[in-house]
């Protein structure tokens, strides 16, 4: 299956041109899409409802939007109150139905300067041919490693609790006349997970190591409840690539800030990982991942 993660910078390209359709064209065709920096009702983007616009540009996808930043943007028109929210967050689109979703508001440290905003991770359950998988589209803090580490600790704790916490509901419906379950079985909340997004960290950083661990004697180690960097375990090794460019201290810095981390049970299933370096539809480049989510997982999460 083809996965793509893309920080679309609310439709503004590196050429300073606003055109949401460019980002849509780039991600179209992937099976699962994780987007970051998607917004609603901001002046800078013509007060557009970007999730709704993206759903029209990508009509063959199921989608969910999760705002991390939510402020009142209501106005009165001809004496009538029009309720409207100014939002900024993440989005998941999938060719397969999104069974359930939930939004994680991540820890935030208050700053005196510079501006800091709330970050979030949007979690979606998708039933793939390999089995149910929790796919997260996330955006971590851009200021300091300490804040990102707190956010990662939160996400790891949620990840390890998932199978025992359950999904949106659990148990047997004892009020069938209320139709709480719509006749459906209890939805899954499996250990199998894939994290994609703008992590604002580079390989080898403290935050990166907190996710993938440190295994100096067994570099191919993969824990059932842990994660591996898809780019590090791809069957077809990726050429050196980056996902963001910025002038820092007078020099052009080419950094890999956007990543895909897959659960240990998928460590041997990643075929290839790379980025569309040179795309100008955003200030980031999209990350593309080809992974086997067609072969059913065997007992204990191992490949059949």
mmCIF file of C-alpha atoms in Angstrom:
data_model
loop_
_atom_site.group_PDB
_atom_site.id
_atom_site.type_symbol
_atom_site.label_atom_id
_atom_site.label_comp_id
_atom_site.label_asym_id
_atom_site.label_seq_id
_atom_site.Cartn_x
_atom_site.Cartn_y
_atom_site.Cartn_z
ATOM 1 C CA UNK A 1 0.000 0.000 0.000
ATOM 2 C CA UNK A 2 1.151 3.525 -0.724
ATOM 3 C CA UNK A 3 1.258 5.961 2.188
ATOM 4 C CA UNK A 4 2.166 9.627 2.087
ATOM 5 C CA UNK A 5 2.713 12.222 4.807
ATOM 6 C CA UNK A 6 2.788 15.901 3.902
ATOM 7 C CA UNK A 7 2.982 19.134 5.872
ATOM 8 C CA UNK A 8 1.111 21.300 3.359
ATOM 9 C CA UNK A 9 1.767 24.635 5.175
ATOM 10 C CA UNK A 10 -1.919 25.570 4.774
ATOM 11 C CA UNK A 11 -1.567 25.602 0.992
ATOM 12 C CA UNK A 12 1.275 28.134 0.795
ATOM 13 C CA UNK A 13 4.172 26.991 -1.322
ATOM 14 C CA UNK A 14 7.837 27.833 -1.068
ATOM 15 C CA UNK A 15 7.110 30.203 -3.943
ATOM 16 C CA UNK A 16 4.774 32.150 -1.586
ATOM 17 C CA UNK A 17 1.752 31.235 -3.702
ATOM 18 C CA UNK A 18 -1.455 29.948 -2.118
ATOM 19 C CA UNK A 19 -2.853 27.006 -4.082
ATOM 20 C CA UNK A 20 -4.375 24.109 -2.142
ATOM 21 C CA UNK A 21 -4.985 22.138 -5.334
ATOM 22 C CA UNK A 22 -1.236 21.642 -5.820
ATOM 23 C CA UNK A 23 -0.936 19.722 -2.571
ATOM 24 C CA UNK A 24 -4.006 17.656 -3.448
ATOM 25 C CA UNK A 25 -2.520 16.666 -6.801
ATOM 26 C CA UNK A 26 0.720 15.569 -5.142
ATOM 27 C CA UNK A 27 -0.913 13.198 -2.637
ATOM 28 C CA UNK A 28 -3.686 11.917 -4.917
ATOM 29 C CA UNK A 29 -3.395 8.185 -5.603
ATOM 30 C CA UNK A 30 -1.903 7.130 -2.257
ATOM 31 C CA UNK A 31 -3.918 4.653 -0.210
ATOM 32 C CA UNK A 32 -3.502 6.502 3.108
ATOM 33 C CA UNK A 33 -2.648 10.202 3.392
ATOM 34 C CA UNK A 34 -1.552 12.074 6.527
ATOM 35 C CA UNK A 35 -1.622 15.872 6.247
ATOM 36 C CA UNK A 36 -0.399 18.501 8.686
ATOM 37 C CA UNK A 37 -1.026 22.266 8.879
ATOM 38 C CA UNK A 38 -4.533 22.122 7.484
ATOM 39 C CA UNK A 39 -6.734 25.028 8.543
ATOM 40 C CA UNK A 40 -10.227 26.494 8.567
ATOM 41 C CA UNK A 41 -11.326 30.115 8.329
ATOM 42 C CA UNK A 42 -8.008 31.977 8.459
ATOM 43 C CA UNK A 43 -7.617 35.332 6.738
ATOM 44 C CA UNK A 44 -4.289 34.294 5.197
ATOM 45 C CA UNK A 45 -6.016 31.466 3.279
ATOM 46 C CA UNK A 46 -9.113 33.405 2.159
ATOM 47 C CA UNK A 47 -11.127 32.088 5.132
ATOM 48 C CA UNK A 48 -11.304 28.769 3.278
ATOM 49 C CA UNK A 49 -12.583 25.591 4.901
ATOM 50 C CA UNK A 50 -9.577 23.565 3.796
ATOM 51 C CA UNK A 51 -10.730 20.104 4.977
ATOM 52 C CA UNK A 52 -13.922 20.551 2.990
ATOM 53 C CA UNK A 53 -12.017 21.833 -0.052
ATOM 54 C CA UNK A 54 -9.552 18.943 0.127
ATOM 55 C CA UNK A 55 -12.431 16.470 0.336
ATOM 56 C CA UNK A 56 -13.774 17.915 -2.928
ATOM 57 C CA UNK A 57 -10.357 17.801 -4.572
ATOM 58 C CA UNK A 58 -9.910 14.186 -3.394
ATOM 59 C CA UNK A 59 -13.462 12.823 -3.704
ATOM 60 C CA UNK A 60 -12.533 9.126 -3.580
ATOM 61 C CA UNK A 61 -11.237 9.301 -0.009
ATOM 62 C CA UNK A 62 -12.779 8.901 3.423
ATOM 63 C CA UNK A 63 -11.424 11.648 5.666
ATOM 64 C CA UNK A 64 -11.207 12.939 9.226
ATOM 65 C CA UNK A 65 -9.933 16.317 10.439
ATOM 66 C CA UNK A 66 -8.593 17.098 13.911
ATOM 67 C CA UNK A 67 -7.973 20.700 15.036
ATOM 68 C CA UNK A 68 -5.248 21.392 17.586
ATOM 69 C CA UNK A 69 -5.877 25.145 17.529
ATOM 70 C CA UNK A 70 -9.498 26.263 17.865
ATOM 71 C CA UNK A 71 -10.668 29.869 18.261
ATOM 72 C CA UNK A 72 -13.912 31.713 17.708
ATOM 73 C CA UNK A 73 -14.216 33.189 14.227
ATOM 74 C CA UNK A 74 -17.951 33.846 14.222
ATOM 75 C CA UNK A 75 -19.494 36.898 12.609
ATOM 76 C CA UNK A 76 -22.882 38.529 12.085
ATOM 77 C CA UNK A 77 -24.282 38.660 8.579
ATOM 78 C CA UNK A 78 -27.466 40.655 7.959
ATOM 79 C CA UNK A 79 -28.276 40.491 11.653
ATOM 80 C CA UNK A 80 -27.787 36.726 11.875
ATOM 81 C CA UNK A 81 -25.025 35.061 13.884
ATOM 82 C CA UNK A 82 -22.865 32.750 11.775
ATOM 83 C CA UNK A 83 -20.993 30.391 14.074
ATOM 84 C CA UNK A 84 -17.518 29.691 12.760
ATOM 85 C CA UNK A 85 -14.275 28.344 14.226
ATOM 86 C CA UNK A 86 -10.717 29.283 13.279
ATOM 87 C CA UNK A 87 -8.872 25.988 13.353
ATOM 88 C CA UNK A 88 -5.449 24.557 12.560
ATOM 89 C CA UNK A 89 -4.653 20.873 12.691
ATOM 90 C CA UNK A 90 -4.074 17.533 11.010
ATOM 91 C CA UNK A 91 -6.012 15.358 8.612
ATOM 92 C CA UNK A 92 -6.145 11.710 7.510
ATOM 93 C CA UNK A 93 -7.580 10.566 4.189
ATOM 94 C CA UNK A 94 -7.964 6.908 3.263
ATOM 95 C CA UNK A 95 -9.266 4.841 0.375
ATOM 96 C CA UNK A 96 -10.456 2.370 3.031
ATOM 97 C CA UNK A 97 -13.117 3.418 5.566
ATOM 98 C CA UNK A 98 -11.879 5.109 8.734
ATOM 99 C CA UNK A 99 -13.633 3.051 11.411
ATOM 100 C CA UNK A 100 -13.069 5.488 14.271
ATOM 101 C CA UNK A 101 -10.873 8.427 15.159
ATOM 102 C CA UNK A 102 -9.825 10.422 18.191
ATOM 103 C CA UNK A 103 -7.774 13.561 18.692
ATOM 104 C CA UNK A 104 -4.896 13.772 21.160
ATOM 105 C CA UNK A 105 -4.139 17.286 22.417
ATOM 106 C CA UNK A 106 -0.408 17.113 23.143
ATOM 107 C CA UNK A 107 1.360 18.753 26.106
ATOM 108 C CA UNK A 108 2.353 22.361 25.459
ATOM 109 C CA UNK A 109 4.816 24.612 27.281
ATOM 110 C CA UNK A 110 3.842 28.256 27.568
ATOM 111 C CA UNK A 111 6.420 30.622 26.129
ATOM 112 C CA UNK A 112 7.280 34.290 26.563
ATOM 113 C CA UNK A 113 8.767 34.256 23.068
ATOM 114 C CA UNK A 114 8.498 33.094 20.328
ATOM 115 C CA UNK A 115 4.901 32.199 19.560
ATOM 116 C CA UNK A 116 3.982 28.660 20.550
ATOM 117 C CA UNK A 117 0.762 26.893 19.579
ATOM 118 C CA UNK A 118 -0.999 23.710 20.628
ATOM 119 C CA UNK A 119 -0.035 20.526 18.776
ATOM 120 C CA UNK A 120 -2.143 17.433 18.247
ATOM 121 C CA UNK A 121 -2.101 13.884 16.926
ATOM 122 C CA UNK A 122 -5.088 12.592 14.994
ATOM 123 C CA UNK A 123 -5.501 8.840 15.464
ATOM 124 C CA UNK A 124 -7.564 6.769 13.023
ATOM 125 C CA UNK A 125 -8.412 3.063 12.944
ATOM 126 C CA UNK A 126 -8.253 1.620 9.423
ATOM 127 C CA UNK A 127 -8.948 -2.033 8.641
ATOM 128 C CA UNK A 128 -6.322 -3.051 6.088
ATOM 129 C CA UNK A 129 -5.937 -6.499 4.491
ATOM 130 C CA UNK A 130 -3.081 -7.049 6.981
ATOM 131 C CA UNK A 131 -5.485 -6.352 9.843
ATOM 132 C CA UNK A 132 -6.615 -3.288 11.782
ATOM 133 C CA UNK A 133 -3.999 -0.534 12.071
ATOM 134 C CA UNK A 134 -4.014 2.697 14.061
ATOM 135 C CA UNK A 135 -2.687 5.453 11.790
ATOM 136 C CA UNK A 136 -1.623 8.739 13.382
ATOM 137 C CA UNK A 137 -1.091 12.048 11.601
ATOM 138 C CA UNK A 138 0.837 14.256 13.995
ATOM 139 C CA UNK A 139 2.710 17.507 14.304
ATOM 140 C CA UNK A 140 5.172 18.005 17.148
ATOM 141 C CA UNK A 141 6.395 21.252 18.705
ATOM 142 C CA UNK A 142 8.779 23.344 16.637
ATOM 143 C CA UNK A 143 10.638 25.185 19.408
ATOM 144 C CA UNK A 144 12.489 22.818 21.748
ATOM 145 C CA UNK A 145 13.445 19.161 22.130
ATOM 146 C CA UNK A 146 12.201 19.135 25.733
ATOM 147 C CA UNK A 147 8.654 19.897 24.627
ATOM 148 C CA UNK A 148 8.793 17.303 21.865
ATOM 149 C CA UNK A 149 10.054 14.703 24.346
ATOM 150 C CA UNK A 150 7.051 15.368 26.597
ATOM 151 C CA UNK A 151 4.739 14.973 23.619
ATOM 152 C CA UNK A 152 6.423 11.711 22.588
ATOM 153 C CA UNK A 153 6.138 10.343 26.138
ATOM 154 C CA UNK A 154 2.411 11.087 26.051
ATOM 155 C CA UNK A 155 1.985 9.326 22.701
ATOM 156 C CA UNK A 156 4.023 6.278 23.722
ATOM 157 C CA UNK A 157 1.951 5.893 26.899
ATOM 158 C CA UNK A 158 -1.271 6.105 24.873
ATOM 159 C CA UNK A 159 0.130 3.610 22.374
ATOM 160 C CA UNK A 160 0.933 1.007 25.014
ATOM 161 C CA UNK A 161 -2.455 1.403 26.681
ATOM 162 C CA UNK A 162 -4.389 1.053 23.433
ATOM 163 C CA UNK A 163 -5.247 -2.686 23.544
ATOM 164 C CA UNK A 164 -6.510 -2.497 27.145
ATOM 165 C CA UNK A 165 -8.201 0.902 26.827
ATOM 166 C CA UNK A 166 -10.259 -0.210 23.851
ATOM 167 C CA UNK A 167 -11.799 1.959 21.155
ATOM 168 C CA UNK A 168 -14.812 4.308 21.167
ATOM 169 C CA UNK A 169 -16.941 1.835 23.126
ATOM 170 C CA UNK A 170 -16.673 -1.632 24.669
ATOM 171 C CA UNK A 171 -18.846 -4.303 26.179
ATOM 172 C CA UNK A 172 -22.267 -5.701 25.291
ATOM 173 C CA UNK A 173 -25.072 -3.272 24.508
ATOM 174 C CA UNK A 174 -27.597 -3.705 27.323
ATOM 175 C CA UNK A 175 -29.952 -1.119 25.802
ATOM 176 C CA UNK A 176 -30.509 -2.430 22.259
ATOM 177 C CA UNK A 177 -33.573 -0.221 21.864
ATOM 178 C CA UNK A 178 -31.219 2.784 22.019
ATOM 179 C CA UNK A 179 -29.140 1.347 19.168
ATOM 180 C CA UNK A 180 -25.818 2.439 20.615
ATOM 181 C CA UNK A 181 -23.807 0.017 18.461
ATOM 182 C CA UNK A 182 -25.796 0.014 15.209
ATOM 183 C CA UNK A 183 -25.501 -3.762 15.369
ATOM 184 C CA UNK A 184 -21.727 -3.654 15.025
ATOM 185 C CA UNK A 185 -19.169 -5.623 17.007
ATOM 186 C CA UNK A 186 -16.884 -3.797 19.444
ATOM 187 C CA UNK A 187 -14.337 -1.861 17.342
ATOM 188 C CA UNK A 188 -10.680 -2.778 17.580
ATOM 189 C CA UNK A 189 -7.904 -0.790 19.221
ATOM 190 C CA UNK A 190 -4.920 -2.920 18.171
ATOM 191 C CA UNK A 191 -1.212 -2.647 19.015
ATOM 192 C CA UNK A 192 -0.417 -2.293 15.287
ATOM 193 C CA UNK A 193 0.264 1.388 14.603
ATOM 194 C CA UNK A 194 1.910 3.742 12.110
ATOM 195 C CA UNK A 195 2.952 7.288 13.025
ATOM 196 C CA UNK A 196 3.381 9.817 10.211
ATOM 197 C CA UNK A 197 3.911 13.530 10.271
ATOM 198 C CA UNK A 198 6.089 16.539 10.903
ATOM 199 C CA UNK A 199 8.121 15.617 13.988
ATOM 200 C CA UNK A 200 10.399 18.690 13.849
ATOM 201 C CA UNK A 201 13.349 16.443 14.718
ATOM 202 C CA UNK A 202 16.198 14.871 12.812
ATOM 203 C CA UNK A 203 17.482 11.273 12.831
ATOM 204 C CA UNK A 204 19.800 10.674 15.755
ATOM 205 C CA UNK A 205 18.252 13.359 17.971
ATOM 206 C CA UNK A 206 17.144 12.617 21.525
ATOM 207 C CA UNK A 207 13.499 12.646 20.413
ATOM 208 C CA UNK A 208 14.204 10.270 17.534
ATOM 209 C CA UNK A 209 16.037 7.850 19.848
ATOM 210 C CA UNK A 210 13.142 7.958 22.317
ATOM 211 C CA UNK A 211 10.851 6.586 19.595
ATOM 212 C CA UNK A 212 13.100 3.953 17.993
ATOM 213 C CA UNK A 213 15.201 3.090 21.055
ATOM 214 C CA UNK A 214 18.896 2.301 21.222
ATOM 215 C CA UNK A 215 19.944 -1.189 20.145
ATOM 216 C CA UNK A 216 23.737 -1.162 19.663
ATOM 217 C CA UNK A 217 24.097 -4.959 19.672
ATOM 218 C CA UNK A 218 21.046 -5.820 17.591
ATOM 219 C CA UNK A 219 20.492 -3.126 15.012
ATOM 220 C CA UNK A 220 17.629 -5.028 13.426
ATOM 221 C CA UNK A 221 15.712 -5.376 16.694
ATOM 222 C CA UNK A 222 11.995 -4.638 16.616
ATOM 223 C CA UNK A 223 9.814 -4.768 19.717
ATOM 224 C CA UNK A 224 6.165 -5.717 19.373
ATOM 225 C CA UNK A 225 5.071 -2.580 21.243
ATOM 226 C CA UNK A 226 7.825 -0.381 19.795
ATOM 227 C CA UNK A 227 8.529 1.528 16.588
ATOM 228 C CA UNK A 228 11.148 1.510 13.858
ATOM 229 C CA UNK A 229 11.982 4.213 11.345
ATOM 230 C CA UNK A 230 10.498 3.068 8.039
ATOM 231 C CA UNK A 231 13.405 4.681 6.191
ATOM 232 C CA UNK A 232 15.923 2.653 8.232
ATOM 233 C CA UNK A 233 14.353 -0.750 7.541
ATOM 234 C CA UNK A 234 13.152 -0.347 3.945
ATOM 235 C CA UNK A 235 13.909 -3.331 1.717
ATOM 236 C CA UNK A 236 15.012 -0.905 -0.988
ATOM 237 C CA UNK A 237 17.372 1.440 0.892
ATOM 238 C CA UNK A 238 16.537 5.075 0.294
ATOM 239 C CA UNK A 239 19.071 7.369 -1.224
ATOM 240 C CA UNK A 240 19.995 10.237 1.063
ATOM 241 C CA UNK A 241 16.923 12.433 1.238
ATOM 242 C CA UNK A 242 15.528 15.353 3.188
ATOM 243 C CA UNK A 243 12.083 16.871 3.718
ATOM 244 C CA UNK A 244 12.760 20.523 4.560
ATOM 245 C CA UNK A 245 15.123 23.281 3.478
ATOM 246 C CA UNK A 246 15.855 26.491 5.350
ATOM 247 C CA UNK A 247 18.558 29.153 5.454
ATOM 248 C CA UNK A 248 20.134 28.929 8.929
ATOM 249 C CA UNK A 249 23.080 31.168 9.869
ATOM 250 C CA UNK A 250 23.553 32.036 6.218
ATOM 251 C CA UNK A 251 23.666 28.435 5.004
ATOM 252 C CA UNK A 252 21.102 26.223 3.344
ATOM 253 C CA UNK A 253 20.170 23.480 5.810
ATOM 254 C CA UNK A 254 18.657 20.315 4.336
ATOM 255 C CA UNK A 255 16.894 18.448 7.123
ATOM 256 C CA UNK A 256 14.714 15.343 7.473
ATOM 257 C CA UNK A 257 12.007 16.581 9.844
ATOM 258 C CA UNK A 258 9.129 14.490 8.496
ATOM 259 C CA UNK A 259 9.033 10.768 9.235
ATOM 260 C CA UNK A 260 7.099 7.536 9.182
ATOM 261 C CA UNK A 261 7.522 5.197 12.151
ATOM 262 C CA UNK A 262 5.953 1.758 11.924
ATOM 263 C CA UNK A 263 5.104 -0.714 14.671
ATOM 264 C CA UNK A 264 7.576 -3.553 15.191
ATOM 265 C CA UNK A 265 5.283 -6.070 13.471
ATOM 266 C CA UNK A 266 5.748 -4.117 10.217
ATOM 267 C CA UNK A 267 9.552 -3.872 10.416
ATOM 268 C CA UNK A 268 10.076 -6.383 7.609
ATOM 269 C CA UNK A 269 7.260 -5.099 5.416
ATOM 270 C CA UNK A 270 8.520 -1.652 4.371
ATOM 271 C CA UNK A 271 9.472 -1.758 0.707
ATOM 272 C CA UNK A 272 10.653 1.805 0.098
ATOM 273 C CA UNK A 273 10.690 5.300 1.594
ATOM 274 C CA UNK A 274 11.578 8.612 -0.002
ATOM 275 C CA UNK A 275 10.541 12.214 -0.462
ATOM 276 C CA UNK A 276 9.557 14.378 -3.404
ATOM 277 C CA UNK A 277 12.512 16.716 -3.058
ATOM 278 C CA UNK A 278 12.065 19.905 -5.002
ATOM 279 C CA UNK A 279 8.276 20.172 -4.775
ATOM 280 C CA UNK A 280 7.236 23.799 -4.213
ATOM 281 C CA UNK A 281 3.612 23.338 -3.077
ATOM 282 C CA UNK A 282 4.727 23.705 0.576
ATOM 283 C CA UNK A 283 7.851 24.532 2.564
ATOM 284 C CA UNK A 284 8.106 20.771 3.322
ATOM 285 C CA UNK A 285 8.471 17.866 0.908
ATOM 286 C CA UNK A 286 6.044 14.924 1.048
ATOM 287 C CA UNK A 287 7.265 11.586 2.439
ATOM 288 C CA UNK A 288 6.214 8.497 0.476
ATOM 289 C CA UNK A 289 6.149 5.006 1.983
ATOM 290 C CA UNK A 290 5.445 1.722 0.210
ATOM 291 C CA UNK A 291 4.551 -0.943 2.782
ATOM 292 C CA UNK A 292 2.992 -4.389 2.639
ATOM 293 C CA UNK A 293 -0.375 -4.004 4.338
ATOM 294 C CA UNK A 294 -1.945 -6.623 2.074
ATOM 295 C CA UNK A 295 -0.495 -9.794 3.645
ATOM 296 C CA UNK A 296 -2.412 -10.776 6.822
ATOM 297 C CA UNK A 297 -0.417 -10.616 10.020
ATOM 298 C CA UNK A 298 0.237 -13.966 11.660
ATOM 299 C CA UNK A 299 -0.144 -14.945 15.311
ATOM 300 C CA UNK A 300 1.309 -12.399 17.705
ATOM 301 C CA UNK A 301 1.673 -9.801 14.997
ATOM 302 C CA UNK A 302 4.268 -11.749 13.006
ATOM 303 C CA UNK A 303 4.143 -11.986 9.246
ATOM 304 C CA UNK A 304 2.156 -15.007 8.034
#
